Amino acid sequence: MPLNVLVTGTFVGFSVRLVTQNSYYNKHTVIKFDDVFYNEGGHYSPSTGIFTVPVSGVYVFMFNVQRVYDSSDTSRTAHVLLYVNGYLKAEAVVAGFGPNLTGGNAAVVEVWAGDRVYVSTASHNERYYILPYRTSFSGALLHVL
């Protein structure tokens, strides 16, 4: 028996990475991922680093961060948080000794049209050392509410 599938609906998604090199990021700083791979509908803003939810639904958000390594300063960390409207949903921490250390996380969340989703540095340290090109943020609508 053939399977006939009719696909209809709303497609929302984005995938971005950081390419701008900063010496460091201060605490409570929204990361502005400035290299846009995919941005269906244009709801992620590289100028603000914020994804504005266009359609209420259940979304998945994923993010990775890599720390800038410096063998003379082993206390450097990269600690980032995923927020929805200022409420913490997930976090990733990179600490320890050695190059190429990366952290990441994901969250499936229910959000509403107009909600703001973003990745920000944490508040534990004054400075966070985040490596471009290997630091990314993505999100996609799983289903409409």
Short mmCIF file of N, CA and C in Angstrom, two decimals:
data_model
loop_
_atom_site.label_atom_id
_atom_site.label_comp_id
_atom_site.label_asym_id
_atom_site.label_seq_id
_atom_site.Cartn_x
_atom_site.Cartn_y
_atom_site.Cartn_z
N MET A 1 0.85 -1.16 0.00
CA MET A 1 0.00 0.00 0.00
C MET A 1 0.90 1.24 0.00
N PRO A 2 0.68 2.16 -0.94
CA PRO A 2 1.51 3.36 -0.98
C PRO A 2 1.16 4.30 0.17
N LEU A 3 2.15 5.00 0.62
CA LEU A 3 1.96 5.97 1.69
C LEU A 3 1.90 7.36 1.08
N ASN A 4 0.79 8.02 1.23
CA ASN A 4 0.63 9.38 0.73
C ASN A 4 0.74 10.33 1.91
N VAL A 5 1.65 11.27 1.81
CA VAL A 5 1.88 12.22 2.90
C VAL A 5 1.67 13.62 2.36
N LEU A 6 0.86 14.36 3.06
CA LEU A 6 0.65 15.76 2.72
C LEU A 6 1.35 16.59 3.79
N VAL A 7 2.35 17.34 3.39
CA VAL A 7 3.09 18.17 4.34
C VAL A 7 2.60 19.60 4.20
N THR A 8 2.03 20.08 5.27
CA THR A 8 1.61 21.48 5.32
C THR A 8 2.02 22.01 6.67
N GLY A 9 2.13 23.30 6.77
CA GLY A 9 2.44 23.86 8.07
C GLY A 9 3.40 25.02 7.98
N THR A 10 3.89 25.35 9.13
CA THR A 10 4.78 26.49 9.28
C THR A 10 6.19 25.98 9.53
N PHE A 11 7.13 26.51 8.78
CA PHE A 11 8.52 26.14 8.95
C PHE A 11 9.27 27.32 9.54
N VAL A 12 9.90 27.11 10.68
CA VAL A 12 10.68 28.15 11.36
C VAL A 12 11.97 27.51 11.82
N GLY A 13 13.09 28.16 11.53
CA GLY A 13 14.36 27.65 12.00
C GLY A 13 15.49 28.60 11.69
N PHE A 14 16.59 28.44 12.42
CA PHE A 14 17.78 29.25 12.17
C PHE A 14 19.01 28.48 12.63
N SER A 15 20.14 28.80 12.04
CA SER A 15 21.43 28.23 12.43
C SER A 15 22.49 29.30 12.19
N VAL A 16 23.20 29.67 13.25
CA VAL A 16 24.15 30.77 13.18
C VAL A 16 25.42 30.39 13.95
N ARG A 17 26.50 31.11 13.63
CA ARG A 17 27.73 30.92 14.40
C ARG A 17 28.39 32.27 14.62
N LEU A 18 29.28 32.28 15.57
CA LEU A 18 30.04 33.48 15.90
C LEU A 18 31.29 33.53 15.04
N VAL A 19 31.54 34.65 14.37
CA VAL A 19 32.79 34.80 13.61
C VAL A 19 33.61 36.00 14.07
N THR A 20 33.01 36.94 14.77
CA THR A 20 33.74 38.12 15.23
C THR A 20 34.56 37.76 16.46
N GLN A 21 35.84 38.09 16.43
CA GLN A 21 36.74 37.81 17.55
C GLN A 21 36.76 38.99 18.50
N ASN A 22 36.41 38.76 19.75
CA ASN A 22 36.56 39.74 20.81
C ASN A 22 37.66 39.25 21.75
N SER A 23 38.34 40.17 22.42
CA SER A 23 39.35 39.76 23.39
C SER A 23 38.70 38.92 24.49
N TYR A 24 37.52 39.34 24.92
CA TYR A 24 36.73 38.61 25.91
C TYR A 24 35.32 39.18 25.89
N TYR A 25 34.42 38.50 26.59
CA TYR A 25 33.04 38.96 26.75
C TYR A 25 32.80 39.22 28.23
N ASN A 26 32.18 40.33 28.55
CA ASN A 26 31.81 40.63 29.93
C ASN A 26 30.68 39.72 30.37
N LYS A 27 30.47 39.66 31.70
CA LYS A 27 29.34 38.88 32.21
C LYS A 27 28.03 39.50 31.74
N HIS A 28 26.99 38.69 31.66
CA HIS A 28 25.65 39.10 31.22
C HIS A 28 25.65 39.74 29.84
N THR A 29 26.43 39.23 28.91
CA THR A 29 26.49 39.78 27.55
C THR A 29 25.80 38.83 26.57
N VAL A 30 24.82 39.33 25.84
CA VAL A 30 24.17 38.52 24.80
C VAL A 30 25.17 38.31 23.67
N ILE A 31 25.36 37.06 23.26
CA ILE A 31 26.28 36.74 22.17
C ILE A 31 25.58 37.05 20.85
N LYS A 32 26.23 37.85 20.03
CA LYS A 32 25.68 38.21 18.72
C LYS A 32 26.33 37.31 17.66
N PHE A 33 25.68 36.20 17.38
CA PHE A 33 26.15 35.26 16.37
C PHE A 33 25.97 35.93 15.01
N ASP A 34 27.07 36.21 14.35
CA ASP A 34 27.01 37.10 13.19
C ASP A 34 27.17 36.42 11.83
N ASP A 35 27.32 35.12 11.80
CA ASP A 35 27.38 34.39 10.53
C ASP A 35 26.13 33.52 10.44
N VAL A 36 25.22 33.90 9.56
CA VAL A 36 23.92 33.23 9.46
C VAL A 36 23.98 32.18 8.35
N PHE A 37 23.84 30.91 8.73
CA PHE A 37 23.77 29.82 7.75
C PHE A 37 22.36 29.68 7.20
N TYR A 38 21.39 29.79 8.10
CA TYR A 38 19.99 29.57 7.73
C TYR A 38 19.14 30.40 8.68
N ASN A 39 18.12 31.06 8.13
CA ASN A 39 17.26 31.92 8.95
C ASN A 39 15.89 32.02 8.29
N GLU A 40 15.15 30.92 8.30
CA GLU A 40 13.83 30.87 7.68
C GLU A 40 12.90 31.89 8.32
N GLY A 41 12.47 32.86 7.54
CA GLY A 41 11.59 33.91 8.03
C GLY A 41 12.31 35.12 8.60
N GLY A 42 13.62 35.03 8.80
CA GLY A 42 14.39 36.17 9.30
C GLY A 42 14.11 36.54 10.74
N HIS A 43 13.77 35.57 11.59
CA HIS A 43 13.40 35.88 12.97
C HIS A 43 14.59 35.91 13.92
N TYR A 44 15.76 35.45 13.47
CA TYR A 44 16.99 35.64 14.26
C TYR A 44 17.65 36.93 13.78
N SER A 45 18.05 37.78 14.71
CA SER A 45 18.71 39.04 14.37
C SER A 45 20.19 38.99 14.73
N PRO A 46 21.09 38.98 13.73
CA PRO A 46 22.52 38.98 14.05
C PRO A 46 22.98 40.28 14.71
N SER A 47 22.24 41.35 14.56
CA SER A 47 22.64 42.61 15.19
C SER A 47 22.33 42.65 16.68
N THR A 48 21.36 41.84 17.13
CA THR A 48 21.03 41.79 18.56
C THR A 48 21.38 40.45 19.21
N GLY A 49 21.49 39.39 18.40
CA GLY A 49 21.72 38.05 18.94
C GLY A 49 20.45 37.38 19.43
N ILE A 50 19.31 37.95 19.12
CA ILE A 50 18.03 37.47 19.67
C ILE A 50 17.16 36.86 18.57
N PHE A 51 16.59 35.69 18.89
CA PHE A 51 15.58 35.06 18.06
C PHE A 51 14.22 35.43 18.65
N THR A 52 13.38 36.06 17.84
CA THR A 52 12.02 36.42 18.27
C THR A 52 11.06 35.39 17.71
N VAL A 53 10.37 34.71 18.59
CA VAL A 53 9.48 33.61 18.21
C VAL A 53 8.32 34.15 17.37
N PRO A 54 8.16 33.66 16.13
CA PRO A 54 7.08 34.16 15.28
C PRO A 54 5.76 33.42 15.47
N VAL A 55 5.84 32.15 15.89
CA VAL A 55 4.67 31.29 16.00
C VAL A 55 4.76 30.51 17.30
N SER A 56 3.71 30.54 18.10
CA SER A 56 3.70 29.78 19.35
C SER A 56 3.86 28.30 19.05
N GLY A 57 4.69 27.62 19.84
CA GLY A 57 4.90 26.20 19.62
C GLY A 57 5.96 25.62 20.51
N VAL A 58 6.31 24.39 20.21
CA VAL A 58 7.40 23.70 20.89
C VAL A 58 8.61 23.77 19.96
N TYR A 59 9.71 24.27 20.47
CA TYR A 59 10.93 24.47 19.70
C TYR A 59 12.07 23.71 20.35
N VAL A 60 13.07 23.39 19.55
CA VAL A 60 14.33 22.88 20.07
C VAL A 60 15.39 23.93 19.80
N PHE A 61 16.22 24.21 20.81
CA PHE A 61 17.34 25.14 20.68
C PHE A 61 18.60 24.41 21.09
N MET A 62 19.67 24.60 20.31
CA MET A 62 20.96 23.96 20.56
C MET A 62 22.05 25.02 20.50
N PHE A 63 23.07 24.86 21.34
CA PHE A 63 24.17 25.82 21.31
C PHE A 63 25.46 25.14 21.74
N ASN A 64 26.55 25.61 21.18
CA ASN A 64 27.90 25.14 21.50
C ASN A 64 28.78 26.34 21.75
N VAL A 65 29.78 26.16 22.59
CA VAL A 65 30.75 27.22 22.86
C VAL A 65 32.14 26.59 23.01
N GLN A 66 33.14 27.26 22.46
CA GLN A 66 34.52 26.83 22.65
C GLN A 66 35.28 27.96 23.31
N ARG A 67 36.11 27.59 24.26
CA ARG A 67 36.90 28.56 25.00
C ARG A 67 38.18 28.90 24.23
N VAL A 68 38.60 30.16 24.34
CA VAL A 68 39.90 30.56 23.81
C VAL A 68 40.96 30.03 24.76
N TYR A 69 41.85 29.21 24.25
CA TYR A 69 42.89 28.59 25.08
C TYR A 69 44.11 29.48 25.19
N ASP A 70 44.65 29.56 26.39
CA ASP A 70 45.89 30.29 26.65
C ASP A 70 46.63 29.50 27.72
N SER A 71 47.75 28.88 27.35
CA SER A 71 48.49 28.03 28.29
C SER A 71 49.04 28.81 29.48
N SER A 72 49.15 30.14 29.35
CA SER A 72 49.65 30.94 30.47
C SER A 72 48.53 31.38 31.42
N ASP A 73 47.28 31.10 31.06
CA ASP A 73 46.14 31.48 31.90
C ASP A 73 45.12 30.35 31.89
N THR A 74 45.32 29.39 32.78
CA THR A 74 44.46 28.20 32.81
C THR A 74 43.12 28.46 33.51
N SER A 75 42.91 29.66 34.01
CA SER A 75 41.64 29.98 34.68
C SER A 75 40.57 30.44 33.70
N ARG A 76 40.92 30.58 32.44
CA ARG A 76 39.94 31.06 31.45
C ARG A 76 38.78 30.08 31.32
N THR A 77 37.57 30.65 31.24
CA THR A 77 36.38 29.82 31.06
C THR A 77 35.49 30.42 29.97
N ALA A 78 34.62 29.59 29.46
CA ALA A 78 33.54 30.03 28.57
C ALA A 78 32.27 29.41 29.16
N HIS A 79 31.39 30.25 29.66
CA HIS A 79 30.17 29.79 30.33
C HIS A 79 29.01 30.57 29.74
N VAL A 80 28.13 29.88 29.02
CA VAL A 80 27.01 30.55 28.36
C VAL A 80 25.69 29.91 28.79
N LEU A 81 24.64 30.72 28.69
CA LEU A 81 23.31 30.33 29.16
C LEU A 81 22.29 30.57 28.06
N LEU A 82 21.32 29.68 27.94
CA LEU A 82 20.19 29.86 27.03
C LEU A 82 19.02 30.43 27.82
N TYR A 83 18.51 31.57 27.35
CA TYR A 83 17.40 32.24 28.03
C TYR A 83 16.20 32.36 27.11
N VAL A 84 15.01 32.29 27.71
CA VAL A 84 13.76 32.67 27.05
C VAL A 84 13.15 33.76 27.92
N ASN A 85 13.06 34.97 27.37
CA ASN A 85 12.52 36.12 28.10
C ASN A 85 13.19 36.33 29.45
N GLY A 86 14.49 36.09 29.52
CA GLY A 86 15.22 36.30 30.77
C GLY A 86 15.19 35.13 31.73
N TYR A 87 14.52 34.03 31.37
CA TYR A 87 14.46 32.85 32.22
C TYR A 87 15.42 31.79 31.69
N LEU A 88 16.27 31.30 32.56
CA LEU A 88 17.29 30.32 32.21
C LEU A 88 16.65 28.99 31.82
N LYS A 89 17.09 28.44 30.67
CA LYS A 89 16.59 27.15 30.19
C LYS A 89 17.67 26.09 30.11
N ALA A 90 18.93 26.49 29.85
CA ALA A 90 20.03 25.53 29.74
C ALA A 90 21.34 26.29 29.82
N GLU A 91 22.42 25.57 30.12
CA GLU A 91 23.73 26.21 30.16
C GLU A 91 24.82 25.26 29.71
N ALA A 92 25.94 25.85 29.32
CA ALA A 92 27.12 25.07 28.91
C ALA A 92 28.35 25.76 29.47
N VAL A 93 29.26 24.96 30.02
CA VAL A 93 30.47 25.49 30.65
C VAL A 93 31.68 24.80 30.04
N VAL A 94 32.72 25.60 29.75
CA VAL A 94 34.00 25.06 29.31
C VAL A 94 35.05 25.59 30.28
N ALA A 95 35.70 24.68 30.98
CA ALA A 95 36.77 25.04 31.92
C ALA A 95 37.77 23.90 31.91
N GLY A 96 38.91 24.12 32.51
CA GLY A 96 39.91 23.07 32.57
C GLY A 96 41.10 23.41 31.70
N PHE A 97 42.05 22.50 31.70
CA PHE A 97 43.31 22.74 31.00
C PHE A 97 43.31 22.01 29.66
N GLY A 98 43.79 22.68 28.65
CA GLY A 98 43.95 22.05 27.35
C GLY A 98 43.24 22.81 26.25
N PRO A 99 43.74 22.69 25.04
CA PRO A 99 43.11 23.36 23.89
C PRO A 99 41.89 22.58 23.40
N ASN A 100 41.10 23.23 22.58
CA ASN A 100 39.96 22.62 21.88
C ASN A 100 38.89 22.05 22.81
N LEU A 101 38.72 22.64 23.97
CA LEU A 101 37.65 22.21 24.86
C LEU A 101 36.36 22.93 24.47
N THR A 102 35.29 22.15 24.33
CA THR A 102 34.02 22.68 23.87
C THR A 102 32.90 22.18 24.78
N GLY A 103 31.90 23.03 24.99
CA GLY A 103 30.72 22.64 25.74
C GLY A 103 29.48 22.93 24.92
N GLY A 104 28.43 22.21 25.19
CA GLY A 104 27.20 22.44 24.45
C GLY A 104 26.01 21.93 25.23
N ASN A 105 24.82 22.31 24.76
CA ASN A 105 23.60 21.86 25.40
C ASN A 105 22.44 22.09 24.44
N ALA A 106 21.29 21.59 24.82
CA ALA A 106 20.07 21.77 24.02
C ALA A 106 18.88 21.78 24.97
N ALA A 107 17.80 22.37 24.51
CA ALA A 107 16.57 22.40 25.30
C ALA A 107 15.37 22.36 24.36
N VAL A 108 14.36 21.62 24.75
CA VAL A 108 13.08 21.63 24.06
C VAL A 108 12.13 22.42 24.95
N VAL A 109 11.60 23.52 24.41
CA VAL A 109 10.80 24.43 25.24
C VAL A 109 9.52 24.85 24.52
N GLU A 110 8.51 25.13 25.33
CA GLU A 110 7.26 25.69 24.82
C GLU A 110 7.40 27.21 24.90
N VAL A 111 7.24 27.86 23.77
CA VAL A 111 7.36 29.32 23.72
C VAL A 111 6.17 29.90 22.95
N TRP A 112 5.98 31.20 23.12
CA TRP A 112 4.83 31.88 22.55
C TRP A 112 5.29 32.97 21.60
N ALA A 113 4.46 33.28 20.63
CA ALA A 113 4.79 34.33 19.66
C ALA A 113 5.21 35.60 20.40
N GLY A 114 6.33 36.16 19.99
CA GLY A 114 6.87 37.36 20.61
C GLY A 114 7.92 37.10 21.67
N ASP A 115 8.03 35.85 22.15
CA ASP A 115 9.08 35.53 23.13
C ASP A 115 10.45 35.75 22.51
N ARG A 116 11.43 36.05 23.36
CA ARG A 116 12.79 36.33 22.91
C ARG A 116 13.73 35.26 23.46
N VAL A 117 14.47 34.61 22.56
CA VAL A 117 15.38 33.52 22.93
C VAL A 117 16.79 33.95 22.55
N TYR A 118 17.74 33.75 23.47
CA TYR A 118 19.11 34.18 23.22
C TYR A 118 20.09 33.43 24.10
N VAL A 119 21.36 33.52 23.72
CA VAL A 119 22.47 32.94 24.48
C VAL A 119 23.27 34.10 25.05
N SER A 120 23.57 34.00 26.34
CA SER A 120 24.29 35.07 27.04
C SER A 120 25.40 34.47 27.88
N THR A 121 26.42 35.27 28.17
CA THR A 121 27.44 34.83 29.12
C THR A 121 26.82 34.79 30.51
N ALA A 122 27.46 34.03 31.38
CA ALA A 122 26.99 33.87 32.76
C ALA A 122 27.41 35.07 33.61
N SER A 123 27.23 34.94 34.92
CA SER A 123 27.54 36.05 35.82
C SER A 123 28.63 35.72 36.83
N HIS A 124 29.19 34.51 36.78
CA HIS A 124 30.15 34.09 37.80
C HIS A 124 31.50 34.78 37.69
N ASN A 125 31.91 35.10 36.48
CA ASN A 125 33.20 35.75 36.24
C ASN A 125 32.98 37.10 35.59
N GLU A 126 33.97 37.95 35.68
CA GLU A 126 33.89 39.26 35.01
C GLU A 126 34.11 39.12 33.50
N ARG A 127 34.91 38.10 33.11
CA ARG A 127 35.25 37.93 31.69
C ARG A 127 35.11 36.47 31.28
N TYR A 128 34.66 36.29 30.03
CA TYR A 128 34.56 34.95 29.43
C TYR A 128 35.27 34.99 28.08
N TYR A 129 36.02 33.93 27.80
CA TYR A 129 36.87 33.87 26.61
C TYR A 129 36.26 32.88 25.62
N ILE A 130 35.62 33.40 24.59
CA ILE A 130 34.84 32.59 23.66
C ILE A 130 35.46 32.65 22.28
N LEU A 131 35.70 31.47 21.72
CA LEU A 131 36.36 31.34 20.43
C LEU A 131 35.33 31.41 19.30
N PRO A 132 35.56 32.27 18.30
CA PRO A 132 34.65 32.29 17.16
C PRO A 132 34.83 31.04 16.28
N TYR A 133 33.96 30.88 15.35
CA TYR A 133 33.91 29.80 14.36
C TYR A 133 33.48 28.46 14.95
N ARG A 134 33.71 28.22 16.21
CA ARG A 134 33.29 26.96 16.83
C ARG A 134 32.24 27.19 17.91
N THR A 135 31.65 28.37 17.88
CA THR A 135 30.60 28.72 18.82
C THR A 135 29.34 28.99 18.00
N SER A 136 28.25 28.27 18.30
CA SER A 136 27.08 28.33 17.43
C SER A 136 25.77 28.26 18.22
N PHE A 137 24.68 28.56 17.52
CA PHE A 137 23.34 28.61 18.11
C PHE A 137 22.35 28.26 17.01
N SER A 138 21.43 27.33 17.29
CA SER A 138 20.43 26.93 16.31
C SER A 138 19.09 26.71 17.00
N GLY A 139 18.03 26.83 16.23
CA GLY A 139 16.71 26.55 16.76
C GLY A 139 15.75 26.19 15.65
N ALA A 140 14.71 25.42 16.00
CA ALA A 140 13.72 25.01 15.01
C ALA A 140 12.39 24.72 15.69
N LEU A 141 11.33 25.05 14.99
CA LEU A 141 9.98 24.74 15.44
C LEU A 141 9.73 23.25 15.26
N LEU A 142 9.30 22.57 16.33
CA LEU A 142 8.95 21.16 16.23
C LEU A 142 7.47 20.99 15.90
N HIS A 143 6.62 21.73 16.62
CA HIS A 143 5.20 21.73 16.26
C HIS A 143 4.51 22.96 16.83
N VAL A 144 3.48 23.39 16.13
CA VAL A 144 2.71 24.58 16.49
C VAL A 144 1.75 24.23 17.61
N LEU A 145 1.54 25.18 18.52
CA LEU A 145 0.55 24.98 19.60
C LEU A 145 -0.80 25.53 19.18
#
